[in-house]
Coordinates of C-alpha atoms and ligand atoms in Angstrom, one line a residue:
X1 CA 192.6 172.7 20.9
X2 CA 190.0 170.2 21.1
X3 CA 189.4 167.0 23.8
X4 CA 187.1 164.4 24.1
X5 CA 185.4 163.3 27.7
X6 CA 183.5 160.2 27.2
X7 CA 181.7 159.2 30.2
X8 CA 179.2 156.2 30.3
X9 CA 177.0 155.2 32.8
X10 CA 177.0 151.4 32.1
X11 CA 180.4 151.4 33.2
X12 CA 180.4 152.0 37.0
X13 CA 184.0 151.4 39.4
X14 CA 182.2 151.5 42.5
X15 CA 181.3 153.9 45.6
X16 CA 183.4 157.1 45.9
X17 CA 184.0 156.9 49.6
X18 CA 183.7 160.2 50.7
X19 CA 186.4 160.1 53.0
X20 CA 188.7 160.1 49.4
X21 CA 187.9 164.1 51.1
X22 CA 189.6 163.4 53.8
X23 CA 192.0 165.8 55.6
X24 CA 195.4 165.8 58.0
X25 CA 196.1 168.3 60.6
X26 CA 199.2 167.6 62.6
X27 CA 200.8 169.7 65.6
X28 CA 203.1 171.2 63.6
X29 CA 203.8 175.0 62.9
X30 CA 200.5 176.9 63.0
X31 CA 198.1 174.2 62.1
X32 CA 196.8 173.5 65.3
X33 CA 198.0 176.2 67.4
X34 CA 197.3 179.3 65.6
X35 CA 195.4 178.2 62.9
X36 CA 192.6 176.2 64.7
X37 CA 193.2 176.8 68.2
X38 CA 194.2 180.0 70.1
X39 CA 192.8 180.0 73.3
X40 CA 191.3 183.1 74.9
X41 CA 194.1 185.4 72.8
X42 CA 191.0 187.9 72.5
X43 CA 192.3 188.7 69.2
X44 CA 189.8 186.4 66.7
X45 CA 186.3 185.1 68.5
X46 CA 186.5 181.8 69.3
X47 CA 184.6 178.2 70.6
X48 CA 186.1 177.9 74.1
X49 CA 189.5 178.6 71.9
X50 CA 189.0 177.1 68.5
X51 CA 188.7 179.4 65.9
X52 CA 184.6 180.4 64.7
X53 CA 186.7 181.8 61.9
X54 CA 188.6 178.4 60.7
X55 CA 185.3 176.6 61.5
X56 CA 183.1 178.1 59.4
X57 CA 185.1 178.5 56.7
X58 CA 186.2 174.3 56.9
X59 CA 182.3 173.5 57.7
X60 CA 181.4 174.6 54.2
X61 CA 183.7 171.5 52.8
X62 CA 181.9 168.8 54.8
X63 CA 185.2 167.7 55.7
X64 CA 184.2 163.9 55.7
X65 CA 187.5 162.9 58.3
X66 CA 190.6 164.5 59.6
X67 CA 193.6 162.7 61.0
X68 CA 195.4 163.6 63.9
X69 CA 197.3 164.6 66.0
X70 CA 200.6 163.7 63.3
X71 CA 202.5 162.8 61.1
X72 CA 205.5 162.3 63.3
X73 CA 204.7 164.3 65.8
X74 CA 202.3 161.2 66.4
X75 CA 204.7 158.7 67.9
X76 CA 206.3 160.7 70.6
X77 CA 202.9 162.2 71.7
X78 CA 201.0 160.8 75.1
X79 CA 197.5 161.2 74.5
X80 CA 197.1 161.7 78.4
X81 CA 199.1 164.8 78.7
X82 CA 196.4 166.2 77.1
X83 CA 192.8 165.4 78.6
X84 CA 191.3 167.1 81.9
X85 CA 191.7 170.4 83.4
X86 CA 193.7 172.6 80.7
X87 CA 195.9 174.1 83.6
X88 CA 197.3 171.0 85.1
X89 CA 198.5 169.5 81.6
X90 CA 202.0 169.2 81.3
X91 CA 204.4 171.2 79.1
X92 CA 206.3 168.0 77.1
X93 CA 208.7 168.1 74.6
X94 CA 207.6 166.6 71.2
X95 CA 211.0 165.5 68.9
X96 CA 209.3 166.2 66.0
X97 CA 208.8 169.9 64.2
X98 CA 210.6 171.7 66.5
X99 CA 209.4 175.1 64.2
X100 CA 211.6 178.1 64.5
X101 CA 214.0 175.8 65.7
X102 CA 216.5 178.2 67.6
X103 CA 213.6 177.9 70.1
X104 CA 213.1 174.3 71.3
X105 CA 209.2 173.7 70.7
X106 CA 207.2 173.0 73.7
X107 CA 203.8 171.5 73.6
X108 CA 201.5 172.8 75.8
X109 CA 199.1 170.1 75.4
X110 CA 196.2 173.1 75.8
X111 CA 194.7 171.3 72.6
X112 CA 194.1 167.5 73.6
X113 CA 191.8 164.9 72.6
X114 CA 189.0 166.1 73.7
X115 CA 189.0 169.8 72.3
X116 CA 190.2 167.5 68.7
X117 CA 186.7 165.5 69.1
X118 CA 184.8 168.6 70.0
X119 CA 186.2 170.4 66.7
X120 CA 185.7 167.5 65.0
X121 CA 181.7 167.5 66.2
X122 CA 181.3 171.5 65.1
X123 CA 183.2 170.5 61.4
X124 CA 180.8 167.2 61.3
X125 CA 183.8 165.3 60.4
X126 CA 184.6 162.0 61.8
X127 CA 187.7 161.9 63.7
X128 CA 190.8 159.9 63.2
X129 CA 193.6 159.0 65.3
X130 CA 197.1 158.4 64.8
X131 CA 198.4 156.3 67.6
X132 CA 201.8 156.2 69.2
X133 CA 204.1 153.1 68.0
X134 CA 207.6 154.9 68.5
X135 CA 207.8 156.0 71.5
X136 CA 204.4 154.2 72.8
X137 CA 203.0 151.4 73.8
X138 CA 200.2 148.6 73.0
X139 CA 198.6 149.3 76.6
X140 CA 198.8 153.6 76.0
X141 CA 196.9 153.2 72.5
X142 CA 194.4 150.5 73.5
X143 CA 193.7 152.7 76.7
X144 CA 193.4 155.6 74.6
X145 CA 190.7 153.7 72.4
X146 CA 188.9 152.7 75.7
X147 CA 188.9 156.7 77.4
X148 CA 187.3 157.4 73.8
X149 CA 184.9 154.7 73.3
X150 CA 183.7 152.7 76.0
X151 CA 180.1 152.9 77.4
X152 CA 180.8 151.0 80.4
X153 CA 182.4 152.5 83.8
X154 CA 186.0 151.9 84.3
X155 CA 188.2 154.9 84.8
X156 CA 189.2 155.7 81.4
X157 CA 185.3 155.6 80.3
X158 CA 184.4 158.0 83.4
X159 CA 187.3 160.1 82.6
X160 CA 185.9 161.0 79.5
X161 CA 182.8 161.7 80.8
X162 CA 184.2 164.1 83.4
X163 CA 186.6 166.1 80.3
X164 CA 183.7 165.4 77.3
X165 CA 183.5 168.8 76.0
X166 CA 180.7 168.0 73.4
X167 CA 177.9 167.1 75.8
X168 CA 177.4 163.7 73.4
X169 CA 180.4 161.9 75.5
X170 CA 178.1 159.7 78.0
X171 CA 178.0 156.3 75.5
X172 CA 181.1 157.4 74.1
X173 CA 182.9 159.5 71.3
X174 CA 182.3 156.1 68.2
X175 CA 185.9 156.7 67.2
X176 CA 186.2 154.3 64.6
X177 CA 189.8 155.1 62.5
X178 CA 193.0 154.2 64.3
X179 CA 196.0 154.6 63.0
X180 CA 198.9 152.3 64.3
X181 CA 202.2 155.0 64.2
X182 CA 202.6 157.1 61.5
X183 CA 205.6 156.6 58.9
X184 CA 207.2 153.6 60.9
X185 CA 210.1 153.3 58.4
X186 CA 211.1 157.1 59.4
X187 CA 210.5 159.5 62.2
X188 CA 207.9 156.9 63.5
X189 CA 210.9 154.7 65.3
X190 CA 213.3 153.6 61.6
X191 CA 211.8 150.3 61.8
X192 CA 212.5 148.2 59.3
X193 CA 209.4 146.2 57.4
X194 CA 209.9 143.4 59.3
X195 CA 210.2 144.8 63.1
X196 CA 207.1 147.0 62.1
X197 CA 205.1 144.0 61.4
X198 CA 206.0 142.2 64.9
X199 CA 204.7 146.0 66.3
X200 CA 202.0 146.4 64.5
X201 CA 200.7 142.5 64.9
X202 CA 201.3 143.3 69.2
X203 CA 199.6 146.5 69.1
X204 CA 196.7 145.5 66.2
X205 CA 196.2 142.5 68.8
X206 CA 195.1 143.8 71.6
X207 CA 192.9 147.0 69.7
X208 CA 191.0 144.4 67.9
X209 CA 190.7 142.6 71.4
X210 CA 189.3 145.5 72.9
X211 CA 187.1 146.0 69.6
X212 CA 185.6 142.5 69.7
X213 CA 184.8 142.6 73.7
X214 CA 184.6 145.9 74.8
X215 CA 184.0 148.0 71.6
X216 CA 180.0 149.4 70.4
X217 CA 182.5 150.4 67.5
X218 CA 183.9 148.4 64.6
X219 CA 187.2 149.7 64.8
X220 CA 189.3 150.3 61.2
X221 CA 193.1 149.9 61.6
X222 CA 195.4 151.4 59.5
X223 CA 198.7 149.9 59.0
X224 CA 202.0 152.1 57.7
X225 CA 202.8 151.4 54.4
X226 CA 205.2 152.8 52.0
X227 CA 205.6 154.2 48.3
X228 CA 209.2 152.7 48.4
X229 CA 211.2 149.9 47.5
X230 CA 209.5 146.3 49.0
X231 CA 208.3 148.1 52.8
X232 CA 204.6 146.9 51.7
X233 CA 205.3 143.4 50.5
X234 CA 207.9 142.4 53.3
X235 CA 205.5 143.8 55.8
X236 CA 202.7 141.8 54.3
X237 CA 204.7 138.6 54.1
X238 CA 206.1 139.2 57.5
X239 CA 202.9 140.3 59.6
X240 CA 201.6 136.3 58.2
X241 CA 204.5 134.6 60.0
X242 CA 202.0 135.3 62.9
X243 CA 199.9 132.3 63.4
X244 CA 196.2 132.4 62.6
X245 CA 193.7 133.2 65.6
X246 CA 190.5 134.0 66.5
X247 CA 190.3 137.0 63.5
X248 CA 192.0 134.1 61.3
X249 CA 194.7 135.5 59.2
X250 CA 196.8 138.0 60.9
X251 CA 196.2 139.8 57.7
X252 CA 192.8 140.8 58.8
X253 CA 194.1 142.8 61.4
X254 CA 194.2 145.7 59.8
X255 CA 191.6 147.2 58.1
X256 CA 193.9 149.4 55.7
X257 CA 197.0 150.4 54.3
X258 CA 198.3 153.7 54.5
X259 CA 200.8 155.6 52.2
X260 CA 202.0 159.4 52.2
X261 CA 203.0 161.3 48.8
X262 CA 204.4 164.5 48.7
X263 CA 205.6 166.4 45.2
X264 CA 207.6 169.7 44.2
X265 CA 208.9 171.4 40.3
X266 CA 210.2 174.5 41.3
X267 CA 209.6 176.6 43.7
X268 CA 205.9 177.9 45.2
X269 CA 205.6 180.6 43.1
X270 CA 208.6 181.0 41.1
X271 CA 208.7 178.0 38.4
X272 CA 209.3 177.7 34.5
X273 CA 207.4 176.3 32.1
X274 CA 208.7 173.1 31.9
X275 CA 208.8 172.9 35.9
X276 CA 204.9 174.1 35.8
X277 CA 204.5 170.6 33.9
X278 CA 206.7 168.5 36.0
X279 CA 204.7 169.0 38.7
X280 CA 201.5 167.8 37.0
X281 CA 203.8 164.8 36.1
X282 CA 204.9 164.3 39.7
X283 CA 201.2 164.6 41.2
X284 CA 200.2 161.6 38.9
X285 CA 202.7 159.3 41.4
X286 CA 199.5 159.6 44.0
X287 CA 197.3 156.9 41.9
X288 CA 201.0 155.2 40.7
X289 CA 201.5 154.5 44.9
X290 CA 198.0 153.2 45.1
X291 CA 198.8 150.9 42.2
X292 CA 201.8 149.8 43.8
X293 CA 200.1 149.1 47.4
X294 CA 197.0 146.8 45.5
X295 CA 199.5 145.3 43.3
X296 CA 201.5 144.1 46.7
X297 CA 197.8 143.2 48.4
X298 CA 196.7 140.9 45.9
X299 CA 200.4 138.7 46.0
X300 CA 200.5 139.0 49.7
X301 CA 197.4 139.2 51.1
X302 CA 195.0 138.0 48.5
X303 CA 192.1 136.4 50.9
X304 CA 191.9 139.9 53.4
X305 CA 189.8 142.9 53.0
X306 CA 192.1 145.6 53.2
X307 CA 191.7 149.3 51.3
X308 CA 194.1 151.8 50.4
X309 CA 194.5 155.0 52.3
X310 CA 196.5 158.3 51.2
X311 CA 197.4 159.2 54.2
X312 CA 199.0 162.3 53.5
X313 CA 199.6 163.7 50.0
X314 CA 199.8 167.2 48.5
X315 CA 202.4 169.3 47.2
X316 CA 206.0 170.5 49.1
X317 CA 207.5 173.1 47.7
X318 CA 211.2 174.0 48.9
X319 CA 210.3 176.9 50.6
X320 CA 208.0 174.8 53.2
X321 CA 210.9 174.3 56.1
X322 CA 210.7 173.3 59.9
X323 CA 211.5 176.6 60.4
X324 CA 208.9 178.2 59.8
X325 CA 206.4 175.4 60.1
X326 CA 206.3 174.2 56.9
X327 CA 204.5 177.1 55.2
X328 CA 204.4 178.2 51.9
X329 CA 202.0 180.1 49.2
X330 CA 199.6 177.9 47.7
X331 CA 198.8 178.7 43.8
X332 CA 196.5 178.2 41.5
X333 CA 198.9 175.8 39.7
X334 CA 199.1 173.4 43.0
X335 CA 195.2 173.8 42.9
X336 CA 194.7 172.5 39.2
X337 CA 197.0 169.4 40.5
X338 CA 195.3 168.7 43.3
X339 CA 192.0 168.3 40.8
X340 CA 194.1 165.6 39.0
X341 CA 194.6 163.6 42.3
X342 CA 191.0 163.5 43.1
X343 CA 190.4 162.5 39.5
X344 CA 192.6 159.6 39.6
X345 CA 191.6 159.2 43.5
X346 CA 187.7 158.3 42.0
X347 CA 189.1 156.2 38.8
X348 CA 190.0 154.0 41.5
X349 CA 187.1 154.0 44.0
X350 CA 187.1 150.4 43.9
X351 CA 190.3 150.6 46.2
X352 CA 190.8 153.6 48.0
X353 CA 188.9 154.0 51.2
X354 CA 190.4 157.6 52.3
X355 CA 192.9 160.1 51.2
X356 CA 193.7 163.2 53.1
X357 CA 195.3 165.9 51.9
X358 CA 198.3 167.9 54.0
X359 CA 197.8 170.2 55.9
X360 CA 194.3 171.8 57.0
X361 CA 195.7 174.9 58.2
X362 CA 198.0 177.2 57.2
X363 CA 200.7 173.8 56.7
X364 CA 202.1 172.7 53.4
X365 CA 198.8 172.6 51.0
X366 CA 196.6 173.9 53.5
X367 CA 193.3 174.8 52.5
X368 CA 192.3 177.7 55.1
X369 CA 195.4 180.0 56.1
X370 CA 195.3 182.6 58.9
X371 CA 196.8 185.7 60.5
X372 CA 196.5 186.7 64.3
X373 CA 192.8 188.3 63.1
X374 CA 191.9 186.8 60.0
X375 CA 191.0 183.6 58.0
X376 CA 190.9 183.1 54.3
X377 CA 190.5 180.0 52.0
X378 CA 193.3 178.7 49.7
X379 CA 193.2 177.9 45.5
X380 CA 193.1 174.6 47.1
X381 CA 190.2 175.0 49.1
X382 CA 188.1 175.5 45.9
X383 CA 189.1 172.9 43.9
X384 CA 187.5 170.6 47.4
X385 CA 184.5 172.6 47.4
X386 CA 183.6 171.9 44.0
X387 CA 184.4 168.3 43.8
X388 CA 182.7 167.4 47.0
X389 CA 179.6 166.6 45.0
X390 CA 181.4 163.5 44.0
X391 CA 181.6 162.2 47.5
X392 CA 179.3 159.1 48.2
X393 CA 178.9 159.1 44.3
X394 CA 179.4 155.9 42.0
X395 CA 182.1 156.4 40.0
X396 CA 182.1 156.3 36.4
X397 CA 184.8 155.1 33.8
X398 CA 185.6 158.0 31.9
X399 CA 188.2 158.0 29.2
X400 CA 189.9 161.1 27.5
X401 CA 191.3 161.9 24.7
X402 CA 193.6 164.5 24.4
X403 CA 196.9 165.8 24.0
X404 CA 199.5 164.3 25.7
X405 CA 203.0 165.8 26.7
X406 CA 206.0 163.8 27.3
X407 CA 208.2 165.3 29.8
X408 CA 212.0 163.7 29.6
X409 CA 213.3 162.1 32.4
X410 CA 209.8 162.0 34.0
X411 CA 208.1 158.9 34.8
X412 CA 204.6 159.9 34.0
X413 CA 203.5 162.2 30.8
X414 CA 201.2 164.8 31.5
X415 CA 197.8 164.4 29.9
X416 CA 196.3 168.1 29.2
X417 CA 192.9 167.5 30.2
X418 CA 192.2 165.6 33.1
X419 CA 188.4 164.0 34.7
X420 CA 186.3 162.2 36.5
X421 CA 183.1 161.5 36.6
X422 CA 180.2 160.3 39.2
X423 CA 176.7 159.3 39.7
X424 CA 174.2 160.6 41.8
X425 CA 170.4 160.9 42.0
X426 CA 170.2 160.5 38.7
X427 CA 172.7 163.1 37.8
X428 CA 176.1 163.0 36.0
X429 CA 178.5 164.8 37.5
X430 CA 181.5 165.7 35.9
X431 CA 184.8 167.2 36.7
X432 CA 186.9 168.6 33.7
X433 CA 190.5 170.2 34.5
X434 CA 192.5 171.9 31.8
X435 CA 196.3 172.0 32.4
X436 CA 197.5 174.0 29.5
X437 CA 199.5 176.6 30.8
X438 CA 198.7 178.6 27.9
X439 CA 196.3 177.3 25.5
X440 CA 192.3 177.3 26.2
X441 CA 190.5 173.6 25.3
X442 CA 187.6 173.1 23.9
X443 CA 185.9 169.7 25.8
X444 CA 183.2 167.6 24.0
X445 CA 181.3 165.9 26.8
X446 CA 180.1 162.9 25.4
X447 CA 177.3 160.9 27.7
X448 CA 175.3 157.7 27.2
X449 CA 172.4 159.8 28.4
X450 CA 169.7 159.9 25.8
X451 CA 169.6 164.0 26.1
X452 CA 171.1 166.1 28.7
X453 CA 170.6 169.3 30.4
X454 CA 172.9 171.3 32.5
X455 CA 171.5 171.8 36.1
X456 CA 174.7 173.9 37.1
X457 CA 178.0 174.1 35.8
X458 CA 181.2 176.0 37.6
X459 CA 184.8 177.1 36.4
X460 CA 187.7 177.9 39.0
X461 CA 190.7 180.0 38.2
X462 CA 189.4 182.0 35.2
X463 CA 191.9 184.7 34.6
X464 CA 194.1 184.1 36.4
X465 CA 197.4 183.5 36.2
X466 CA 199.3 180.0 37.4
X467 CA 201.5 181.5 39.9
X468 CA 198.4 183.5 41.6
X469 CA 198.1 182.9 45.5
X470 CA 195.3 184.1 47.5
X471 CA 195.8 186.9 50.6
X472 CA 193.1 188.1 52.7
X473 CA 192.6 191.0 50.4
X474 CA 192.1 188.5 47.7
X475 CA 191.1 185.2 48.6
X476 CA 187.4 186.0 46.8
X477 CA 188.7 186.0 43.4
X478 CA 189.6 182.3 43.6
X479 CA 186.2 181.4 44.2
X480 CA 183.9 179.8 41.2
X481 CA 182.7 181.4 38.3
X482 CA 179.4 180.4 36.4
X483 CA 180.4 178.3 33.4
X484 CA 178.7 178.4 30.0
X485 CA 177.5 174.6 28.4
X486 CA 176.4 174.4 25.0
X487 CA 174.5 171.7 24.9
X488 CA 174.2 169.6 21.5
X489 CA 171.7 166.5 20.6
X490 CA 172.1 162.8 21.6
X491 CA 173.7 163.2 25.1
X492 CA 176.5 165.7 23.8
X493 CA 177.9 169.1 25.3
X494 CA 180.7 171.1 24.9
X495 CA 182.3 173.4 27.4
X496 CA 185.8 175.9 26.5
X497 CA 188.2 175.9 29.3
X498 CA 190.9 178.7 30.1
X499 CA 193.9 178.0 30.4
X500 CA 194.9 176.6 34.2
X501 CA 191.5 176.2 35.2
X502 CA 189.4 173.2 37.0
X503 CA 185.5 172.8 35.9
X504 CA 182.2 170.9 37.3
X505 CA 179.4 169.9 35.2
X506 CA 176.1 168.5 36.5
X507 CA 174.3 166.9 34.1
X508 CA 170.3 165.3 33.9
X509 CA 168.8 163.3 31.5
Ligands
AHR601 O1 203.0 166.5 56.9 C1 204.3 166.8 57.3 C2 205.1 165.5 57.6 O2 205.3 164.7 56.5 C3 204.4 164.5 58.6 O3 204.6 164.8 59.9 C4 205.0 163.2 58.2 O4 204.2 162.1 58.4 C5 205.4 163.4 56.8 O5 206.7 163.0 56.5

């Protein structure tokens, strides 16, 4: 089978923000505690308790942001329970994933803000905090803001000082994303559009305050949108009703608009053909929600600057349950999907501003899993590390054409070849999925580039079969193989793809 790629340089979208790489990691199941933290268990050797393990394997994706501490778990957390001396937190109760739920879960708070900004610092990853709207307050987040931020010396700011575990805390930890509650219209406090809006109008007010007297940071508020029904455009129209002040517009403040999207066919390993395809089909509803939130921008808030964040996305299969903490295998064939969100994630680099992917560790489609002794990268985890030459790039219009297959019932048909393309440095880079589950693809790259050569070119998921999960006896054979270009005259090359597999192509002129 034969596809065309046509790429062309003349027609750049705009900056891939590299936080498009952007990551989630919630207290939930063995994300934090387990996967990333375990204290002085003696078992795995650790940071002052955060896994070297986890870290170095995460380090090696430059992990642009991660968002935490939820997901729900976000708005009935106190960000206080967890600063200063690790033996005087509190036990709490948090409503949300109680995992292995005969047991009530307990949070120990031994993993707090300041152990989050010190993993953050030994990732190089910018932090990003979700703040408490259900079961918070206006006065808790802005404080929270001020212990993490403010150069100046008020209690908060010394506080900091005293429990800084990074040795860089004296001016402040920059925190620049907040998040104001996480999924509002659900486990965040069932508001509806309208009652969010008053919320998030009190609480945006006095952050931005803070920002615009207190703050060496320009703050980024995120506001909770949604991928159904009107939440986005009643929210919008709603949050206006507010008059306009000293930011102008009650539009302007907030800096983005979040939405989450999960997807399933089948089960996590188990899955026919046709549900193999669905999938792919369902993953494509990503860059569908981002259509959706822009469309609602432009009507509602046409004169504010205001970018589109994937807050969480990734696929859910069934087997992924509270009880036991939303695990599941992670296959090759989740992998290959995950390539077509960050292609349709850079098509539209003109209006995303972040996107993280659920969860880090060991959670839904993590991309490093662990045991009590060992850690070892996902399919997923692959597919990041070979794309994150795109981040920072300016993205290129690509177009292909290929086969297409229509899917009944499904809202989206499933292209078989999927892309995306960037510039940087001078190079093309170029990333070339092929979602047959059966059939190989021969790809024609066709550049504007007067001649090309290949400066390095990578395939995942060679031999392998869809359903193929990686282990710690395996987790190696996941990991890229050399690809062969045949390079033609006048700007052309062609590559042959395996079936299931997800390629990178660097390209000079
Ligand atoms: O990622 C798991 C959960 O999915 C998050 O806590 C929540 O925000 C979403 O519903």
């Amino acid at each position: 089978m034969d596809s065309e790629l046509f790429i062309r340089r003349h027609d750049p979208i705009d900056q891939i923000s590299p936080d498009i790489y952007g990551h989630f990691a919630e207290h939930l199941g063995r994300c934090i505690y387990g996967g990333v933290w375990v204290g002085d268990d003696g078992q795995v050797e650790t940071n002052d308790g955060i896994r070297e393990d986890t870290v170095s394997l995460l380090r090696e994706l430059d992990m642009p942001v991660l968002r935490w501490p939820g997901g729900c778990f976000a708005d009935d957390y106190h960000w206080e329970d967890g600063v200063g001396a690790r033996e005087d937190r509190p036990q709490r109760r948090n409503l949300h994933w109680a995992q292995g739920r005969e047991e009530v879960f307990e949070e120990s708070n031994d993993f707090g803000t300041d152990e989050f900004v010190r993993l953050c610092e030994s990732l190089g990853t910018e932090p990003y905090f979700a703040a408490n709207v259900g079961t918070g307050s206006p006065d808790e987040a802005t404080n929270w803001v001020e212990y993490c931020n403010y150069d100046g010396d008020t209690e908060l700011a010394n506080r900091r000082r005293e429990n800084d575990q990074t040795g860089n805390g004296e001016d402040g930890y920059d925190v620049r994303f907040w998040g104001v509650g996480n999924e509002n219209w659900g486990c965040g406090g069932r508001f509806s559009p309208e009652e969010y809006a008053k919320e998030f109008r009190r609480y945006a007010n006095y952050l931005r305050t803070y920002d615009r007297t207190m703050s060496n940071t320009d703050l980024e508020l995120i506001a909770v949108g949604h991928i159904n029904d009107d939440w986005n455009r009643r929210f919008l129209d709603q949050l206006e009703q507010g008059i306009d002040w000293v930011d102008g517009s009650p539009h302007n403040l907030m800096d983005h608009l979040a939405v989450h999207r999960y997807y399933k066919a089948g089960g996590e390993t188990e899955f026919t053909e046709e549900q193999y395809y669905k999938l792919f089909a369902r993953a494509r509803k990503v860059a569908a929600d981002v259509d959706d939130a822009i469309e609602a921008l432009d009507v509602f808030a046409p004169h504010a600057d205001i970018g589109v964040i994937v807050d969480e996305w990734g696929v859910w299969h069934p087997e992924a349950v509270s009880d036991n903490g939303l695990e599941q295998e992670n296959t090759v064939r989740d992998a290959v999907s995950a390539a077509g969100v960050l292609d349709d994630l850079n098509a539209r680099a003109d209006v995303v501003t972040m996107a993280n992917i659920a969860q880090t560790v060991n959670v839904l489609q993590c991309l490093v899993q662990t045991n009590e002794s060992e850690a070892w990268t996902t399919p997923t985890y692959h597919v990041f590390d070979l794309y994150k030459k795109h981040m920072g790039g300016t993205a290129l219009r690509t177009v292909v054409d290929t086969d297409v297959l229509e899917i009944e019932d499904e809202e989206f048909d499933v292209p078989m070849v999927s892309a995306s393309a960037s510039e940087s440095d001078g190079n093309v880079f170029a990333t070339v999925s092929n979602r047959d589950l059966n059939e190989s693809r021969t790809v024609r790259v066709d550049t504007d580039m007067d001649e090309l050569s290949t400066v390095e070119a990578e395939v995942l998921f060679e031999d392998l079969e869809a359903d193929e999960f990686s282990s710690p006896d395996n987790a190696d054979d996941f990991a890229a193989d050399t690809l062969e270009v045949e390079e033609i005259e006048d700007g052309i090359c062609v590559v042959e793809l395996p079936p299931n597999t997800v390629a990178s192509i660097t390209l000079s002129e």
